[in-house]
PDB file of C-alpha atoms and ligand atoms in Angstrom:
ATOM      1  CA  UNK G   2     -68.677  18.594  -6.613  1.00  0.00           C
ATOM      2  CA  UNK G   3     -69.205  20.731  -9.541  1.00  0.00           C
ATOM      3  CA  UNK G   4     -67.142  18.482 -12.585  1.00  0.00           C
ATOM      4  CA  UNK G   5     -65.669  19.122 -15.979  1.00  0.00           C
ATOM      5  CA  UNK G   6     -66.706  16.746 -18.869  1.00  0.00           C
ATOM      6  CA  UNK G   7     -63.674  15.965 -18.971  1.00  0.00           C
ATOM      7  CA  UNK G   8     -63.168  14.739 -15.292  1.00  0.00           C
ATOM      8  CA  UNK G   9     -66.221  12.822 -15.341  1.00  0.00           C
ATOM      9  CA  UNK G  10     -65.326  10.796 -18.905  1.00  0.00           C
ATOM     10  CA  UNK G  11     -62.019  10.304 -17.575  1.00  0.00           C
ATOM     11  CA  UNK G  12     -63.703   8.762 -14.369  1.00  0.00           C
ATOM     12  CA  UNK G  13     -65.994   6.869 -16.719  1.00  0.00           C
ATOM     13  CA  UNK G  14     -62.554   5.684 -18.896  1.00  0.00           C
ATOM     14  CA  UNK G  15     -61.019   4.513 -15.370  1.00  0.00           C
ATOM     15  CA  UNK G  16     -63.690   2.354 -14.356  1.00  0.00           C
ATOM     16  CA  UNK G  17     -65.012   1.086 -17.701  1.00  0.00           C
ATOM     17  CA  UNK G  18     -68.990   2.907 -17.452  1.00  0.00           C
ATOM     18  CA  UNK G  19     -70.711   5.583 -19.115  1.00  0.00           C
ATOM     19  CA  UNK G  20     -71.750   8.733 -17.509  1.00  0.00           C
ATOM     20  CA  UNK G  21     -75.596  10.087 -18.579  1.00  0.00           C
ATOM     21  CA  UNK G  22     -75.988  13.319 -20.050  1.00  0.00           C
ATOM     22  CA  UNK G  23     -79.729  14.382 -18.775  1.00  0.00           C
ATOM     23  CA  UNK G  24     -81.322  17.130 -21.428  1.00  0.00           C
ATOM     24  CA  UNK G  25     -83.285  19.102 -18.403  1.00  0.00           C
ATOM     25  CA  UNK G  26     -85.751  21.508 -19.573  1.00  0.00           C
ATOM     26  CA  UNK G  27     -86.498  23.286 -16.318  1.00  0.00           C
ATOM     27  CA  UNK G  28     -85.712  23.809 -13.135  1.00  0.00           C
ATOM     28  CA  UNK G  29     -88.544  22.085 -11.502  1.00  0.00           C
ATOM     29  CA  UNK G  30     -87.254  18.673 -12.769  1.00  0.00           C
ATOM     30  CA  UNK G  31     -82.995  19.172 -12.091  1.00  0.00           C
ATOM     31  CA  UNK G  32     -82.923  18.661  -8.424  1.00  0.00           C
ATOM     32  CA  UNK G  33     -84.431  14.892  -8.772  1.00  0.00           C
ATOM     33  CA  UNK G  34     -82.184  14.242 -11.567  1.00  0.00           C
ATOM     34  CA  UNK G  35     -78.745  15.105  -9.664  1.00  0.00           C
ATOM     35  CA  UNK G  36     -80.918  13.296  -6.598  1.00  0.00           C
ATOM     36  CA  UNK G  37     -80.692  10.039  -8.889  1.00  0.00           C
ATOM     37  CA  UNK G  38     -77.153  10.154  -9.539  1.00  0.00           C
ATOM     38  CA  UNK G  39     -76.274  10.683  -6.008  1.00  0.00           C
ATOM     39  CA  UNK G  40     -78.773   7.391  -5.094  1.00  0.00           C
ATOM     40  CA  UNK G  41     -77.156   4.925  -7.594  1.00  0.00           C
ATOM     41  CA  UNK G  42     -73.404   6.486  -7.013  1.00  0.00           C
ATOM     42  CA  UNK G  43     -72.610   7.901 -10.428  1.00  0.00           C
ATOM     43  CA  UNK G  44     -71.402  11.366 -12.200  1.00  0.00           C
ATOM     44  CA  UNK G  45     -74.147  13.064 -14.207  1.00  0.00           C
ATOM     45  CA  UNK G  46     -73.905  15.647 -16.955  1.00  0.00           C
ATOM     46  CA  UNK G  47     -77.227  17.897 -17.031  1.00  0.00           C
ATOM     47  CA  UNK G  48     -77.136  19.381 -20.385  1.00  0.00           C
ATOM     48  CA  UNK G  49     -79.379  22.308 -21.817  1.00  0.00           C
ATOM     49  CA  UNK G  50     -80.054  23.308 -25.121  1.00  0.00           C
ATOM     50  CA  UNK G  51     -79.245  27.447 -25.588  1.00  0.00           C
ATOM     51  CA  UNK G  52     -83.003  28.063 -25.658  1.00  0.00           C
ATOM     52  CA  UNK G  53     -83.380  26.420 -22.039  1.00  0.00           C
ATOM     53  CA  UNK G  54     -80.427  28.188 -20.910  1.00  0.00           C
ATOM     54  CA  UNK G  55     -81.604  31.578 -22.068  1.00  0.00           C
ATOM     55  CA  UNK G  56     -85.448  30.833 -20.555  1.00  0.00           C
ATOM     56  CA  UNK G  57     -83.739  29.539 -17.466  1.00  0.00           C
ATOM     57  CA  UNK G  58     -80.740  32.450 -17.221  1.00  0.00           C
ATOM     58  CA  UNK G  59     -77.217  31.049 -17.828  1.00  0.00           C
ATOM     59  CA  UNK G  60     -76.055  32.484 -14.515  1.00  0.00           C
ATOM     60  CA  UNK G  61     -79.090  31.266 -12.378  1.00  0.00           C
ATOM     61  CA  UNK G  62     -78.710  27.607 -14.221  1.00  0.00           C
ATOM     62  CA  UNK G  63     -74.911  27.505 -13.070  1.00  0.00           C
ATOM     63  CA  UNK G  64     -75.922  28.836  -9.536  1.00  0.00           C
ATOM     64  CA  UNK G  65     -78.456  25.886  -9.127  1.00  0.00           C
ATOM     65  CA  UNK G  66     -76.394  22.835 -10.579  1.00  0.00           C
ATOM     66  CA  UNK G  67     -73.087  24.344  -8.574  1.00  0.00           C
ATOM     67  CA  UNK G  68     -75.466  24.552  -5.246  1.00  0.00           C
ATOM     68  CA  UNK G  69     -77.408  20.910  -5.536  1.00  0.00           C
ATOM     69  CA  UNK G  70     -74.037  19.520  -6.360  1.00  0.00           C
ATOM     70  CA  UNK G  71     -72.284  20.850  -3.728  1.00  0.00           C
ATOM     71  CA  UNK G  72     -75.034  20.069  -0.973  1.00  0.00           C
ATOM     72  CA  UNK G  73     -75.938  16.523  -2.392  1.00  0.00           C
ATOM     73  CA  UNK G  74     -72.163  15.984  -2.464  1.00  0.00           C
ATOM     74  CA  UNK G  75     -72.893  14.451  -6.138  1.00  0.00           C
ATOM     75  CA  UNK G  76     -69.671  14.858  -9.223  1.00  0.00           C
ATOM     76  CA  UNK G  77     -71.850  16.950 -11.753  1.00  0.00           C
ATOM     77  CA  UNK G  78     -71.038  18.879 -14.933  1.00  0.00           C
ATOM     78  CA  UNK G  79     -73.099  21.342 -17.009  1.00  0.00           C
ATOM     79  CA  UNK G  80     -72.890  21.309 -20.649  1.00  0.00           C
ATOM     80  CA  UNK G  81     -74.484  23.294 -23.448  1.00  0.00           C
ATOM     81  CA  UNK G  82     -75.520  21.454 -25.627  1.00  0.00           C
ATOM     82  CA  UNK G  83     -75.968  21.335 -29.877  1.00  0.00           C
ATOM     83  CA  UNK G  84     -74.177  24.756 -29.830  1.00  0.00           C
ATOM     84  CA  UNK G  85     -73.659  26.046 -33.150  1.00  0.00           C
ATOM     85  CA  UNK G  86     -73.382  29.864 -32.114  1.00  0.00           C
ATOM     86  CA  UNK G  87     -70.318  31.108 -30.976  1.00  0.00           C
ATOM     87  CA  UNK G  88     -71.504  33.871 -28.832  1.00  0.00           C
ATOM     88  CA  UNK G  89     -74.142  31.349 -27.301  1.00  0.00           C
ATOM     89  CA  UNK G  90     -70.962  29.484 -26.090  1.00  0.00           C
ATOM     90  CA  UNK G  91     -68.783  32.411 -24.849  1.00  0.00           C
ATOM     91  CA  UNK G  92     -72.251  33.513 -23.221  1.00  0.00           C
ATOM     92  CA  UNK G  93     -72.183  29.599 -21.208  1.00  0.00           C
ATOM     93  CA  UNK G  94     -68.729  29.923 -20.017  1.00  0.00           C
ATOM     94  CA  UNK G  95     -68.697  32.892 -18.978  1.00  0.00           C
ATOM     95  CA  UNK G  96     -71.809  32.307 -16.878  1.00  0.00           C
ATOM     96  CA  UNK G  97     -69.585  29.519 -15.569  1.00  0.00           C
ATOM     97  CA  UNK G  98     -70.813  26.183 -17.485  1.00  0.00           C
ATOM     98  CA  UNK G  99     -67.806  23.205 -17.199  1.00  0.00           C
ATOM     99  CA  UNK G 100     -68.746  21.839 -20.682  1.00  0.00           C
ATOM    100  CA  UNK G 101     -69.657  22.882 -24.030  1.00  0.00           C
ATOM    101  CA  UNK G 102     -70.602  21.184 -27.680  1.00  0.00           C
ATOM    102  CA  UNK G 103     -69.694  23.011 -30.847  1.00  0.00           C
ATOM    103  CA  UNK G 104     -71.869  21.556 -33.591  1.00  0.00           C
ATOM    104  CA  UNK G 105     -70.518  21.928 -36.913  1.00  0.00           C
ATOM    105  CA  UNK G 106     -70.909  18.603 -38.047  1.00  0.00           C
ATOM    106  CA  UNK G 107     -73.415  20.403 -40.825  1.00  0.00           C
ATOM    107  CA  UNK G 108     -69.832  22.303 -41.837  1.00  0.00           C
ATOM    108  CA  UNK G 109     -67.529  20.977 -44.422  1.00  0.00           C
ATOM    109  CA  UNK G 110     -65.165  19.206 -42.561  1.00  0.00           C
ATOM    110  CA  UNK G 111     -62.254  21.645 -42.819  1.00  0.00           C
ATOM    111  CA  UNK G 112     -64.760  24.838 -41.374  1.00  0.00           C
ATOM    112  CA  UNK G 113     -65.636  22.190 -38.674  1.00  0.00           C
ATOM    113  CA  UNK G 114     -62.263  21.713 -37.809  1.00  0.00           C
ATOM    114  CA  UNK G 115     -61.449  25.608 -37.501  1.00  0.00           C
ATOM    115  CA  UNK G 116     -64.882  26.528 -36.058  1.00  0.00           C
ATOM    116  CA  UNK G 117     -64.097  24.018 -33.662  1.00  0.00           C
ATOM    117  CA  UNK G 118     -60.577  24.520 -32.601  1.00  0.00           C
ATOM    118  CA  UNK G 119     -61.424  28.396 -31.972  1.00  0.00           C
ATOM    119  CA  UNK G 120     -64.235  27.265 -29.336  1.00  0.00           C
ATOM    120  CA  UNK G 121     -61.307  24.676 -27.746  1.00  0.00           C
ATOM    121  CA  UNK G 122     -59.225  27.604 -27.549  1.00  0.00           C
ATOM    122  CA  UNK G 123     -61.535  29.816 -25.598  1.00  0.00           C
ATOM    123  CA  UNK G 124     -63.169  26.916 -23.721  1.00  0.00           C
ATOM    124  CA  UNK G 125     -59.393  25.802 -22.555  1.00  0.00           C
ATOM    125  CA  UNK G 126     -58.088  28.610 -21.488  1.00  0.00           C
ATOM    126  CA  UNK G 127     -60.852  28.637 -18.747  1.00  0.00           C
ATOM    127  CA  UNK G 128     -60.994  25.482 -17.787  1.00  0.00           C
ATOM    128  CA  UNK G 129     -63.938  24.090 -19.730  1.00  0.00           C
ATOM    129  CA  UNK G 130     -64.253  21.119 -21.658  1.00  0.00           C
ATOM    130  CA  UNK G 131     -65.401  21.181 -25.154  1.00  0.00           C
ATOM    131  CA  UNK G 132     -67.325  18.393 -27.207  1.00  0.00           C
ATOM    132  CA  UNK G 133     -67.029  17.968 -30.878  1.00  0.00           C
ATOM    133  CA  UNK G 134     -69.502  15.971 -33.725  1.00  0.00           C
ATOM    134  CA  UNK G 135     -68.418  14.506 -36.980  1.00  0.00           C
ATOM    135  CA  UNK G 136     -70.891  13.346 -38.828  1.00  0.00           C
ATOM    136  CA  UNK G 137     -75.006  14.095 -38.658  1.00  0.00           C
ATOM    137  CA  UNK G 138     -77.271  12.580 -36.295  1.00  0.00           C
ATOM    138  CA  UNK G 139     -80.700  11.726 -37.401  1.00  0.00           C
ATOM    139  CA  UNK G 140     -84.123  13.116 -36.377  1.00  0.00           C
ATOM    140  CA  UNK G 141     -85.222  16.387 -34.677  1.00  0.00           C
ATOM    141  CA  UNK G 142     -84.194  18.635 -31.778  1.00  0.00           C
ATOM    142  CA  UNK G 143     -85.166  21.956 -31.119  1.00  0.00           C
ATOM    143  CA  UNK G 144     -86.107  22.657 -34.325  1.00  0.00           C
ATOM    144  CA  UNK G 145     -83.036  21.720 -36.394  1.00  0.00           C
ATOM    145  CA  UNK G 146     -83.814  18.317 -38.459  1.00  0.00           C
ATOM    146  CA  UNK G 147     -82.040  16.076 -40.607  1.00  0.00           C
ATOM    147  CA  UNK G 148     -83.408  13.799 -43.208  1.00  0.00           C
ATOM    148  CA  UNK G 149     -83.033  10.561 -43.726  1.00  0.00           C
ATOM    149  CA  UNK G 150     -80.844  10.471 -46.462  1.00  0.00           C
ATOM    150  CA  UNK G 151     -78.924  13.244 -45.463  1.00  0.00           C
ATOM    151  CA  UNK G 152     -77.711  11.342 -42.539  1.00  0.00           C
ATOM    152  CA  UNK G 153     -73.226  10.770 -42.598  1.00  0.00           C
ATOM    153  CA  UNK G 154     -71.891   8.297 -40.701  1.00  0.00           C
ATOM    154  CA  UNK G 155     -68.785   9.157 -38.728  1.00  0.00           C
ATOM    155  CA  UNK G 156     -65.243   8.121 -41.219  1.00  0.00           C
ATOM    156  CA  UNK G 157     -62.697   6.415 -38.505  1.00  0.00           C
ATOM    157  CA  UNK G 158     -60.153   8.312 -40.568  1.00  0.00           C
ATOM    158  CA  UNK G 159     -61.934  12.173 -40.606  1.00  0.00           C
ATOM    159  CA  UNK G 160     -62.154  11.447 -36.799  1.00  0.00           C
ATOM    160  CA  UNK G 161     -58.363  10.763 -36.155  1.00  0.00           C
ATOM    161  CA  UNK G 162     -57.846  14.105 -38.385  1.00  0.00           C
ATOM    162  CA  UNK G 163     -60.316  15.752 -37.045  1.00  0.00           C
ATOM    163  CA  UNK G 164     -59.580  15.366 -32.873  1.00  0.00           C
ATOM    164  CA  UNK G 165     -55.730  15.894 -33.584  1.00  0.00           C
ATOM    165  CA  UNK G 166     -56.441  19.498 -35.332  1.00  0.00           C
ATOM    166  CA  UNK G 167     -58.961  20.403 -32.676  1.00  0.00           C
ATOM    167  CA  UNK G 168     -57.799  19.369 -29.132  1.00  0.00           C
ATOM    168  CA  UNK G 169     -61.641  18.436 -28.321  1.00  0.00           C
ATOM    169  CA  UNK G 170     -62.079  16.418 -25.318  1.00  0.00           C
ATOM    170  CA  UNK G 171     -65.071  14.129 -26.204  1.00  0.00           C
ATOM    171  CA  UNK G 172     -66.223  13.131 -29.916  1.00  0.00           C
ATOM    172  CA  UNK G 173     -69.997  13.304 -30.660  1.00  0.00           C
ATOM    173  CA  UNK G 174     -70.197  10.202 -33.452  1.00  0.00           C
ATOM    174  CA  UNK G 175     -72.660   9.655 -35.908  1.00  0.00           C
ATOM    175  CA  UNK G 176     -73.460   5.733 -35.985  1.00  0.00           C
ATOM    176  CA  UNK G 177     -76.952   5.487 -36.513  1.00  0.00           C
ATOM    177  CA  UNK G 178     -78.737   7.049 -33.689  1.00  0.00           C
ATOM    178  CA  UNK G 179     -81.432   9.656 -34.701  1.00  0.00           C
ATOM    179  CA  UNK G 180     -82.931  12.576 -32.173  1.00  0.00           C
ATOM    180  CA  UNK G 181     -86.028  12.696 -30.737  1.00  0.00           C
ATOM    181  CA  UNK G 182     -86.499   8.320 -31.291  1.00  0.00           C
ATOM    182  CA  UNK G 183     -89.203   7.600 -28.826  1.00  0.00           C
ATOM    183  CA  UNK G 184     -91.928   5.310 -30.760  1.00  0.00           C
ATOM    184  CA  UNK G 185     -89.013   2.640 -32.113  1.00  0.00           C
ATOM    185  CA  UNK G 186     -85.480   1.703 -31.307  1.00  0.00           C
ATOM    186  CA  UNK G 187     -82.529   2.110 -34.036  1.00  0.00           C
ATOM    187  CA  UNK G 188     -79.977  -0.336 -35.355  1.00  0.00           C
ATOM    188  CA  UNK G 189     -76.278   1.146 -34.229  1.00  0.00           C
ATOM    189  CA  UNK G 190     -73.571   0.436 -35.938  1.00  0.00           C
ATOM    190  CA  UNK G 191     -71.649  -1.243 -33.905  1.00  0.00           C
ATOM    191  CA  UNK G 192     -68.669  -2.403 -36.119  1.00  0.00           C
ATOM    192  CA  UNK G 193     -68.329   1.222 -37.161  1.00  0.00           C
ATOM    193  CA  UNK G 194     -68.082   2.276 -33.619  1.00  0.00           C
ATOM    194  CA  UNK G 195     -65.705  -0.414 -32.928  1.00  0.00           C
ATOM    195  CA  UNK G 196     -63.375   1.084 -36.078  1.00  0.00           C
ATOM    196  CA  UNK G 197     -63.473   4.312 -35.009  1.00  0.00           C
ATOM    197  CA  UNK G 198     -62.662   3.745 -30.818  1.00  0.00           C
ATOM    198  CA  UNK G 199     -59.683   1.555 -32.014  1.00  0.00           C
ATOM    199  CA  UNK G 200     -57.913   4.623 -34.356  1.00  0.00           C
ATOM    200  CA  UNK G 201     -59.457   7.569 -31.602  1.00  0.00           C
ATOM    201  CA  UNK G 202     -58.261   8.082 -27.901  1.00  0.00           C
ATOM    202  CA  UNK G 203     -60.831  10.975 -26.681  1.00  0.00           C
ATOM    203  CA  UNK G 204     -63.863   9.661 -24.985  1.00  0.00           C
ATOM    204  CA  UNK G 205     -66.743   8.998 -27.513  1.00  0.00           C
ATOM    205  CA  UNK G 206     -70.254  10.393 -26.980  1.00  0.00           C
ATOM    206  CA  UNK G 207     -73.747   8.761 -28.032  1.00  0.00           C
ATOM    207  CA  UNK G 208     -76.928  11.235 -29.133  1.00  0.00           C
ATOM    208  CA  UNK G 209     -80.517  10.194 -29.164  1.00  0.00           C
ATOM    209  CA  UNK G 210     -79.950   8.108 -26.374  1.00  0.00           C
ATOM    210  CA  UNK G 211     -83.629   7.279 -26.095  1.00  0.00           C
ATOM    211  CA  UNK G 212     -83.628   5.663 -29.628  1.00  0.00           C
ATOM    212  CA  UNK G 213     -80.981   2.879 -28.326  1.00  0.00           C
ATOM    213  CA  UNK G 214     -82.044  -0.399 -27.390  1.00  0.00           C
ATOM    214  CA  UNK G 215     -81.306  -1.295 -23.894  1.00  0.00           C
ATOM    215  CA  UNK G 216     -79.232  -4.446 -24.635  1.00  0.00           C
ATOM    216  CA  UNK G 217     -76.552  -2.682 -27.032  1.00  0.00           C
ATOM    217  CA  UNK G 218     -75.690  -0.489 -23.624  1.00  0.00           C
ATOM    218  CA  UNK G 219     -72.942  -2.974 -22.828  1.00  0.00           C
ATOM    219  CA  UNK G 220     -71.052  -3.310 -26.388  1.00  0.00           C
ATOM    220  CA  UNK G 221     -71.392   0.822 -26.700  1.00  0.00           C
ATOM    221  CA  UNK G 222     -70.051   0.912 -23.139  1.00  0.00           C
ATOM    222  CA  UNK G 223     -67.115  -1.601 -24.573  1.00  0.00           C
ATOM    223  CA  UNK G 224     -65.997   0.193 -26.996  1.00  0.00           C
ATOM    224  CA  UNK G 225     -65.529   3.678 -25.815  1.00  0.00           C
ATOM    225  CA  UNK G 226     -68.651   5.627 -25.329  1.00  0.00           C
ATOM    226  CA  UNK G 227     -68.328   7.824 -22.537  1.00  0.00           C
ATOM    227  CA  UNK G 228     -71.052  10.139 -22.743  1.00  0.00           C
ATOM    228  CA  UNK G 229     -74.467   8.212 -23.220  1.00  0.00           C
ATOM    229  CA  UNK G 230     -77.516  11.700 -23.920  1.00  0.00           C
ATOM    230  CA  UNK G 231     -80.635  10.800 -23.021  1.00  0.00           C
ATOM    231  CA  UNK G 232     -83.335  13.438 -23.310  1.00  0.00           C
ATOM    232  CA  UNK G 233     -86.690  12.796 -25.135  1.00  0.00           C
ATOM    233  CA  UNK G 234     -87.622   9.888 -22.630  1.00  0.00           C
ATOM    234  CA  UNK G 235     -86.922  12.140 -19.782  1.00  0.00           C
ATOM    235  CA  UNK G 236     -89.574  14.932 -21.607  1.00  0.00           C
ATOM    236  CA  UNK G 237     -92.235  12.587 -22.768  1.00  0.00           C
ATOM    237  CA  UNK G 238     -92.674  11.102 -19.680  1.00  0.00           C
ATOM    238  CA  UNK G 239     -92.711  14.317 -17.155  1.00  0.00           C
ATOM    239  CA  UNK G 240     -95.134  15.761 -19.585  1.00  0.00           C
ATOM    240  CA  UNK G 241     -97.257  12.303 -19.772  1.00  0.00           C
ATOM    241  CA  UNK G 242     -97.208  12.338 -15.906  1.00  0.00           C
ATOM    242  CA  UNK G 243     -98.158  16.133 -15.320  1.00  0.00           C
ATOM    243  CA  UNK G 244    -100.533  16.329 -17.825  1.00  0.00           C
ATOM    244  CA  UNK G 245    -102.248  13.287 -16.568  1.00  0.00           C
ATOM    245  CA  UNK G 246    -102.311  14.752 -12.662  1.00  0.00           C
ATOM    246  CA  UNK G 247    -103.292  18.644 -13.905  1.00  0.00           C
ATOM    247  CA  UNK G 248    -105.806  17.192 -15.560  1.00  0.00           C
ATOM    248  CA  UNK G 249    -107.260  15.568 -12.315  1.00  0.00           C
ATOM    249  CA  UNK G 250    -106.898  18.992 -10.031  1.00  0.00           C
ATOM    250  CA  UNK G 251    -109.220  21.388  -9.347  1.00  0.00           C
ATOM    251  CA  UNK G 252    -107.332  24.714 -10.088  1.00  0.00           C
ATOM    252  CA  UNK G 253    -106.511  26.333  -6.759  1.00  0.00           C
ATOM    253  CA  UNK G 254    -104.243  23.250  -5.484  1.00  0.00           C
ATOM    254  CA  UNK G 255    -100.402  24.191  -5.332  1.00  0.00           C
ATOM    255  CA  UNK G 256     -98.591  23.274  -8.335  1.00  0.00           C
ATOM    256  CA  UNK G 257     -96.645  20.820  -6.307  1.00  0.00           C
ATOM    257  CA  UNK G 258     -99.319  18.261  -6.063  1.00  0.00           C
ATOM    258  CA  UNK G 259     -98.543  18.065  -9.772  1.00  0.00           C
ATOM    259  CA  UNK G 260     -95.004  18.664 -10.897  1.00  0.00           C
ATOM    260  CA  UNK G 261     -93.817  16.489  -8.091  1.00  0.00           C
ATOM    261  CA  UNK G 262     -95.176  13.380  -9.551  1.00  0.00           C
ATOM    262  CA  UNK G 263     -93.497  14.546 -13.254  1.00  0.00           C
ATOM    263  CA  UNK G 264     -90.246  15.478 -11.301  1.00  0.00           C
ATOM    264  CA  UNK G 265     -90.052  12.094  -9.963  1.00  0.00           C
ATOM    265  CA  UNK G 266     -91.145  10.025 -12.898  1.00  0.00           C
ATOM    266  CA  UNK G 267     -87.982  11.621 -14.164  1.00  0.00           C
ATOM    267  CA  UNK G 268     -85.590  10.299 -11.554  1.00  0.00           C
ATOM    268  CA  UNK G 269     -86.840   6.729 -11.653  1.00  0.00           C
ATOM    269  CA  UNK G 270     -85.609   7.248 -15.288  1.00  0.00           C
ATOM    270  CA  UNK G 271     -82.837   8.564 -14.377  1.00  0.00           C
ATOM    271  CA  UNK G 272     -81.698   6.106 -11.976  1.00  0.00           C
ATOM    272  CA  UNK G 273     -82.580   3.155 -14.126  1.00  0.00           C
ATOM    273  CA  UNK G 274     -80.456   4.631 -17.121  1.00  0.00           C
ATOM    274  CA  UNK G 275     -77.581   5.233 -14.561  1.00  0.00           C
ATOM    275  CA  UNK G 276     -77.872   1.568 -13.388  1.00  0.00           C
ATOM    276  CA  UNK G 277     -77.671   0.252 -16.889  1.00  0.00           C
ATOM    277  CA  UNK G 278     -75.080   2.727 -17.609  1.00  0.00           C
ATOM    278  CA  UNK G 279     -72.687   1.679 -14.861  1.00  0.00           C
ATOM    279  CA  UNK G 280     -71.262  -1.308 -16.655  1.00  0.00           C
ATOM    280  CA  UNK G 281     -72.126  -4.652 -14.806  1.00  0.00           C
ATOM    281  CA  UNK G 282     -68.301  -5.077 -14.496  1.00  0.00           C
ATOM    282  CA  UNK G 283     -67.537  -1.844 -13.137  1.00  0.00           C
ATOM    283  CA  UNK G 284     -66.108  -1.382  -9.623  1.00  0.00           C
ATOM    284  CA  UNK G 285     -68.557   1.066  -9.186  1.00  0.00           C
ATOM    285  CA  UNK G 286     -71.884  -1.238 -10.098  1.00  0.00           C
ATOM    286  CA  UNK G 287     -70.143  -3.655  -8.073  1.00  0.00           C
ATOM    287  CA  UNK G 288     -70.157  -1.889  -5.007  1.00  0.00           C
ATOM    288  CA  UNK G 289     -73.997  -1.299  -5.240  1.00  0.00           C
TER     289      UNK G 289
HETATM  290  P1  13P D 330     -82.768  12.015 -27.294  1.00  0.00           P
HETATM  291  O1  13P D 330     -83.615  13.211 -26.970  1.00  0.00           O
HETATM  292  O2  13P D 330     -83.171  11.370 -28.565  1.00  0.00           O
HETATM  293  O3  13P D 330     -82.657  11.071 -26.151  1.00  0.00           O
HETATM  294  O4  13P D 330     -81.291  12.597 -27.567  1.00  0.00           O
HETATM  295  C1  13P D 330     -80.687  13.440 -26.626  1.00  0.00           C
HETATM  296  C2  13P D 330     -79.483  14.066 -27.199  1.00  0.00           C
HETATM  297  O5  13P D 330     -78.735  13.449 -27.932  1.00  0.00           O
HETATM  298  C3  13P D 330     -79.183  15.451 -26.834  1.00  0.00           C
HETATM  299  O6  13P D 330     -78.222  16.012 -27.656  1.00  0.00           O
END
């Protein structure tokens, strides 16, 4: 069934798991993804960046996640994500996408807080979800970078101001995690996140997934993360995997006998993330 972020974290709150939020850059790769999900029993968010969505169409993105949902019998929502343009987002709900993010954690925090509140206010009164960030994220995405030393953690006390004045229903935090991480794994903060899910009641959200060591999973899962991004792993690897079999076939064979392989080199991915992110304790791990 075709989800709201907000369903899904709510689902994730109820049975003490995470739900991944896939970064899919194509089409060719989504239908394995939601394929994963349905194989280990979990939600899944497939996110896009606004440059996927406009290479993709909004409309024809929303057509495909509503249809392989819907036929797989799967709980998925689709969220834009890292959107800082306001006409990007009214663009992605209109088209029909559950879930939005409205970036402004590069805002002072008072112009993130308005900013903010006028996407809720659009987003709401259609039915879509809306996440928020406080705070800056390390490392790269599509194009927008942040340095080192520019990097803010997330203040327990801006975030209680800052979901009360917005209405958001899931807070991006900044605890250490950096974009694009591939090559090495980060220290999170974990006593900051533990500060800030004690003072906050939405459902809190993890970027740069890929950057997080396996093992802190369970204490993030703990302590209130409800949205767990995972995106670079899921590109590096289908372009390892195509690159390596178009590089073995002679021209004229159908591009299947290579983006298949890439396509499901991103499900095994998938479905090992989901198994990891289904909380050991949680009824729905248990019933696997
Ligand atoms: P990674 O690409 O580092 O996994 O991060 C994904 C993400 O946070 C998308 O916003």
């Amino acid at each position: 069934m075709y989800k709201t972020l907000k369903e899904v974290t709510q689902t994730a709150e109820e049975l003490n798991m995470t739900i991944g939020a896939f970064n899919t850059h194509n089409l060719e790769m989504l239908p394995e993804m939601i394929r994963a999900a349905k194989e280990m029993g979990s939600p899944i968010i497939i996110q896009t960046s606004i440059d996927t969505a406009k290479y993709i169409g909004y409309d024809v993105m929303v057509a495909v996640v509503k249809e392989i949902a819907n036929t797989e019998l799967v709980d998925v929502a689709l969220h834009l994500d890292h959107a800082r343009d306001f006409n990007e987002i009214k663009a992605a709900i209109d088209a029909g996408y559950s879930s939005v993010m409205y970036d402004g954690s590069h805002l002072p925090f008072k112009e993130n807080i308005a900013k903010t509140k006028a996407v809720v206010e659009y987003a709401h009164a259609k039915g879509v979800s809306v996440e928020g960030e406080l705070g800056t994220i390390g490392g790269t995405e599509e194009g927008i970078s942040v340095a080192e030393n520019d990097k803010v953690y997330t203040k327990p006390e801006d975030a209680v101001a800052f979901v009360a004045q917005t209405n958001i229903d899931a807070l991006a935090i900044a605890i250490g995690t950096n974009h694009g991480q591939f090559k090495s794994k980060t220290e999170v903060n974990i006593p900051l996140l533990k500060e800030i899910h004690q003072v906050v009641d939405v459902p809190l959200v993890i970027h740069g997934g890929t950057g997080v060591k396996e093992e802190d999973y369970p204490e993030l899962i703990n302590n209130g993360i409800r949205k767990f991004n995972v995106g670079t792993e899921l590109l590096v690897n289908w372009t390892k995997v195509a690159k390596e079999s178009f590089g073995e076939t002679e021209v004229n064979k159908s591009l299947r006998h290579n983006v298949i392989p890439a396509n499901l080199a991103v499900k095994e991915i998938v479905k090992h993330k989901i198994g990891l992110f289904m909380n050991v304790n949680s009824p729905l791990a248990m019933q696997k």
